[in-house]
PDB file of C-alpha atoms in Angstrom:
ATOM      1  CA  MET A   1       1.969   5.455  -6.970  1.00 41.00           C
ATOM      2  CA  GLN A   2      -0.022   5.367  -3.839  1.00 43.00           C
ATOM      3  CA  ALA A   3      -2.105   2.536  -2.854  1.00 46.00           C
ATOM      4  CA  GLY A   4      -5.472   4.317  -3.484  1.00 45.00           C
ATOM      5  CA  THR A   5      -4.487   5.694  -6.902  1.00 45.00           C
ATOM      6  CA  GLU A   6      -3.492   2.053  -8.633  1.00 53.00           C
ATOM      7  CA  SER A   7      -5.322   0.693 -11.456  1.00 57.00           C
ATOM      8  CA  SER A   8      -6.864  -2.533 -11.151  1.00 56.00           C
ATOM      9  CA  PRO A   9      -4.518  -4.936 -12.723  1.00 59.00           C
ATOM     10  CA  GLU A  10      -5.517  -6.226 -16.119  1.00 72.00           C
ATOM     11  CA  LYS A  11      -4.477  -9.796 -15.989  1.00 79.00           C
ATOM     12  CA  VAL A  12      -4.686 -12.282 -13.633  1.00 79.00           C
ATOM     13  CA  GLN A  13      -0.965 -12.843 -13.515  1.00 83.00           C
ATOM     14  CA  ASP A  14      -0.486  -9.044 -13.084  1.00 83.00           C
ATOM     15  CA  ALA A  15      -2.854  -9.767  -9.655  1.00 79.00           C
ATOM     16  CA  LEU A  16      -0.404 -12.533  -8.727  1.00 83.00           C
ATOM     17  CA  ALA A  17       2.108 -10.322  -9.125  1.00 85.00           C
ATOM     18  CA  ARG A  18       1.182  -7.934  -6.609  1.00 84.00           C
ATOM     19  CA  LEU A  19       0.753 -10.572  -4.403  1.00 84.00           C
ATOM     20  CA  HIS A  20       4.267 -12.004  -5.012  1.00 84.00           C
ATOM     21  CA  GLY A  21       5.770  -8.581  -3.903  1.00 85.00           C
ATOM     22  CA  LEU A  22       4.181  -9.015  -0.282  1.00 86.00           C
ATOM     23  CA  THR A  23       5.843 -12.754   0.057  1.00 82.00           C
ATOM     24  CA  SER A  24       9.386 -11.442   1.405  1.00 83.00           C
ATOM     25  CA  ASN A  25       7.551 -10.485   4.256  1.00 83.00           C
ATOM     26  CA  SER A  26       7.408 -12.720   7.278  1.00 86.00           C
ATOM     27  CA  SER A  27       3.972 -12.388   7.850  1.00 89.00           C
ATOM     28  CA  VAL A  28       0.988 -11.163   5.332  1.00 89.00           C
ATOM     29  CA  SER A  29      -2.155  -9.819   6.518  1.00 90.00           C
ATOM     30  CA  LEU A  30      -5.791  -9.584   4.463  1.00 85.00           C
ATOM     31  CA  GLY A  31      -5.388  -5.965   5.259  1.00 87.00           C
ATOM     32  CA  ASP A  32      -1.939  -5.722   3.466  1.00 88.00           C
ATOM     33  CA  ILE A  33      -3.537  -7.594   0.601  1.00 85.00           C
ATOM     34  CA  VAL A  34      -6.178  -5.449  -0.142  1.00 83.00           C
ATOM     35  CA  GLU A  35      -3.735  -2.539   0.664  1.00 84.00           C
ATOM     36  CA  VAL A  36      -1.485  -3.640  -2.322  1.00 83.00           C
ATOM     37  CA  PHE A  37      -4.415  -3.268  -4.667  1.00 80.00           C
ATOM     38  CA  GLY A  38      -5.578  -0.119  -3.116  1.00 75.00           C
ATOM     39  CA  GLU A  39      -9.355   1.378  -3.836  1.00 70.00           C
ATOM     40  CA  THR A  40     -10.173  -1.022  -7.056  1.00 72.00           C
ATOM     41  CA  SER A  41      -9.507  -3.766  -4.678  1.00 76.00           C
ATOM     42  CA  PHE A  42     -12.785  -5.686  -5.250  1.00 86.00           C
ATOM     43  CA  ALA A  43     -12.507  -7.443  -8.821  1.00 82.00           C
ATOM     44  CA  PRO A  44      -8.698  -8.468  -8.166  1.00 80.00           C
ATOM     45  CA  ILE A  45      -9.756  -9.759  -4.469  1.00 80.00           C
ATOM     46  CA  LEU A  46     -12.440 -11.705  -5.951  1.00 87.00           C
ATOM     47  CA  LEU A  47     -10.769 -13.048  -8.380  1.00 81.00           C
ATOM     48  CA  ILE A  48      -7.848 -14.137  -6.325  1.00 78.00           C
ATOM     49  CA  LEU A  49     -10.497 -15.577  -3.639  1.00 84.00           C
ATOM     50  CA  SER A  50     -12.028 -17.429  -6.305  1.00 86.00           C
ATOM     51  CA  LEU A  51      -9.079 -18.839  -7.939  1.00 81.00           C
ATOM     52  CA  ILE A  52      -8.261 -20.520  -4.320  1.00 82.00           C
ATOM     53  CA  ILE A  53     -11.592 -21.922  -4.023  1.00 86.00           C
ATOM     54  CA  VAL A  54     -11.106 -23.536  -7.606  1.00 85.00           C
ATOM     55  CA  SER A  55      -7.414 -24.591  -6.840  1.00 82.00           C
ATOM     56  CA  PRO A  56      -6.188 -27.577  -5.284  1.00 83.00           C
ATOM     57  CA  LEU A  57      -6.129 -25.428  -2.092  1.00 79.00           C
ATOM     58  CA  SER A  58      -9.859 -25.860  -1.507  1.00 80.00           C
ATOM     59  CA  GLY A  59      -8.848 -28.804  -0.215  1.00 86.00           C
ATOM     60  CA  ILE A  60      -7.865 -27.492   3.021  1.00 85.00           C
ATOM     61  CA  PRO A  61     -11.002 -27.804   5.558  1.00 89.00           C
ATOM     62  CA  PHE A  62     -12.950 -24.573   6.243  1.00 88.00           C
ATOM     63  CA  LEU A  63     -11.118 -22.827   3.522  1.00 86.00           C
ATOM     64  CA  PRO A  64     -13.714 -22.669   1.265  1.00 89.00           C
ATOM     65  CA  THR A  65     -16.504 -22.026   3.209  1.00 90.00           C
ATOM     66  CA  LEU A  66     -14.227 -19.314   4.822  1.00 89.00           C
ATOM     67  CA  PHE A  67     -13.550 -17.661   1.414  1.00 88.00           C
ATOM     68  CA  GLY A  68     -17.280 -17.971   0.026  1.00 90.00           C
ATOM     69  CA  SER A  69     -18.086 -15.912   3.063  1.00 90.00           C
ATOM     70  CA  VAL A  70     -15.560 -12.981   2.343  1.00 85.00           C
ATOM     71  CA  ILE A  71     -16.600 -13.289  -1.221  1.00 90.00           C
ATOM     72  CA  ALA A  72     -20.217 -12.518  -0.214  1.00 93.00           C
ATOM     73  CA  LEU A  73     -19.606  -9.863   2.119  1.00 86.00           C
ATOM     74  CA  ILE A  74     -17.404  -8.699  -0.758  1.00 88.00           C
ATOM     75  CA  SER A  75     -20.154  -8.983  -3.521  1.00 91.00           C
ATOM     76  CA  LEU A  76     -22.447  -7.037  -1.053  1.00 93.00           C
ATOM     77  CA  GLN A  77     -20.376  -4.457  -0.881  1.00 91.00           C
ATOM     78  CA  MET A  78     -20.431  -3.935  -4.584  1.00 89.00           C
ATOM     79  CA  LEU A  79     -24.459  -4.395  -5.082  1.00 92.00           C
ATOM     80  CA  ILE A  80     -24.899  -1.627  -1.841  1.00 93.00           C
ATOM     81  CA  GLY A  81     -22.720   0.532  -4.595  1.00 89.00           C
ATOM     82  CA  ARG A  82     -19.308   1.379  -1.899  1.00 88.00           C
ATOM     83  CA  LYS A  83     -16.531   3.211  -3.720  1.00 82.00           C
ATOM     84  CA  HIS A  84     -14.009   0.795  -2.264  1.00 81.00           C
ATOM     85  CA  LEU A  85     -13.316  -2.709  -0.250  1.00 84.00           C
ATOM     86  CA  TRP A  86     -14.268  -2.427   3.525  1.00 84.00           C
ATOM     87  CA  LEU A  87     -13.859  -5.698   5.752  1.00 80.00           C
ATOM     88  CA  PRO A  88     -14.105  -5.850   9.677  1.00 84.00           C
ATOM     89  CA  GLN A  89     -10.517  -5.218  11.135  1.00 92.00           C
ATOM     90  CA  PHE A  90     -10.662  -8.798  12.940  1.00 90.00           C
ATOM     91  CA  LEU A  91     -10.506 -10.079   9.294  1.00 83.00           C
ATOM     92  CA  MET A  92      -8.208  -7.427   7.944  1.00 86.00           C
ATOM     93  CA  ARG A  93      -5.888  -8.712  10.970  1.00 91.00           C
ATOM     94  CA  ARG A  94      -5.757 -12.022   9.728  1.00 89.00           C
ATOM     95  CA  THR A  95      -2.285 -12.777   8.948  1.00 90.00           C
ATOM     96  CA  LEU A  96      -0.421 -15.841   6.945  1.00 85.00           C
ATOM     97  CA  LYS A  97       3.320 -16.877   6.661  1.00 88.00           C
ATOM     98  CA  GLY A  98       4.358 -14.451   3.513  1.00 86.00           C
ATOM     99  CA  ARG A  99       6.429 -18.323   2.867  1.00 88.00           C
ATOM    100  CA  SER A 100       2.721 -19.656   2.354  1.00 86.00           C
ATOM    101  CA  LEU A 101       1.677 -17.340   0.133  1.00 85.00           C
ATOM    102  CA  ALA A 102       4.715 -17.387  -1.814  1.00 87.00           C
ATOM    103  CA  LYS A 103       3.679 -21.136  -2.167  1.00 87.00           C
ATOM    104  CA  ALA A 104      -0.147 -20.251  -3.149  1.00 83.00           C
ATOM    105  CA  VAL A 105       1.146 -17.844  -5.984  1.00 85.00           C
ATOM    106  CA  ALA A 106       3.043 -20.551  -7.228  1.00 86.00           C
ATOM    107  CA  ARG A 107       0.550 -22.536  -7.105  1.00 83.00           C
ATOM    108  CA  LEU A 108      -2.067 -20.358  -9.068  1.00 81.00           C
ATOM    109  CA  ASP A 109       0.726 -19.123 -11.581  1.00 85.00           C
ATOM    110  CA  GLY A 110       0.182 -22.137 -14.266  1.00 84.00           C
ATOM    111  CA  PHE A 111      -3.757 -21.544 -13.794  1.00 80.00           C
ATOM    112  CA  ALA A 112      -3.264 -17.655 -14.207  1.00 82.00           C
ATOM    113  CA  ARG A 113      -1.294 -18.080 -17.266  1.00 86.00           C
ATOM    114  CA  TRP A 114      -3.897 -20.364 -18.772  1.00 85.00           C
ATOM    115  CA  ILE A 115      -6.781 -18.078 -17.728  1.00 81.00           C
ATOM    116  CA  ASP A 116      -5.127 -14.852 -19.598  1.00 84.00           C
ATOM    117  CA  GLY A 117      -4.294 -16.707 -22.690  1.00 86.00           C
ATOM    118  CA  HIS A 118      -8.260 -17.693 -23.016  1.00 81.00           C
TER     119      HIS A 118
END
């Protein structure tokens, strides 16, 4: 499937599985993450950012503030009726190591299973 035609994941674990597919890369940009979810990226991106904020990863200085700002930007786009997610290029170019993403996905897996079960 092309990125723009994929449907939204139905479970939290499905969203994490899509992210896990990126972890083999040496670095992963926010643009790569948005592209994985395609045009239906609002809900999965908001969900993943929210999971990170409520996880132990929120102890990283400034991470909750950064992610909260991104959540506000995404939510505003939904409110004004955009069809797909847009983020400024300086955010889309932000990268993290694939290894770091793999660790984050692994940490969120148990929480995702719990959410899917409820």
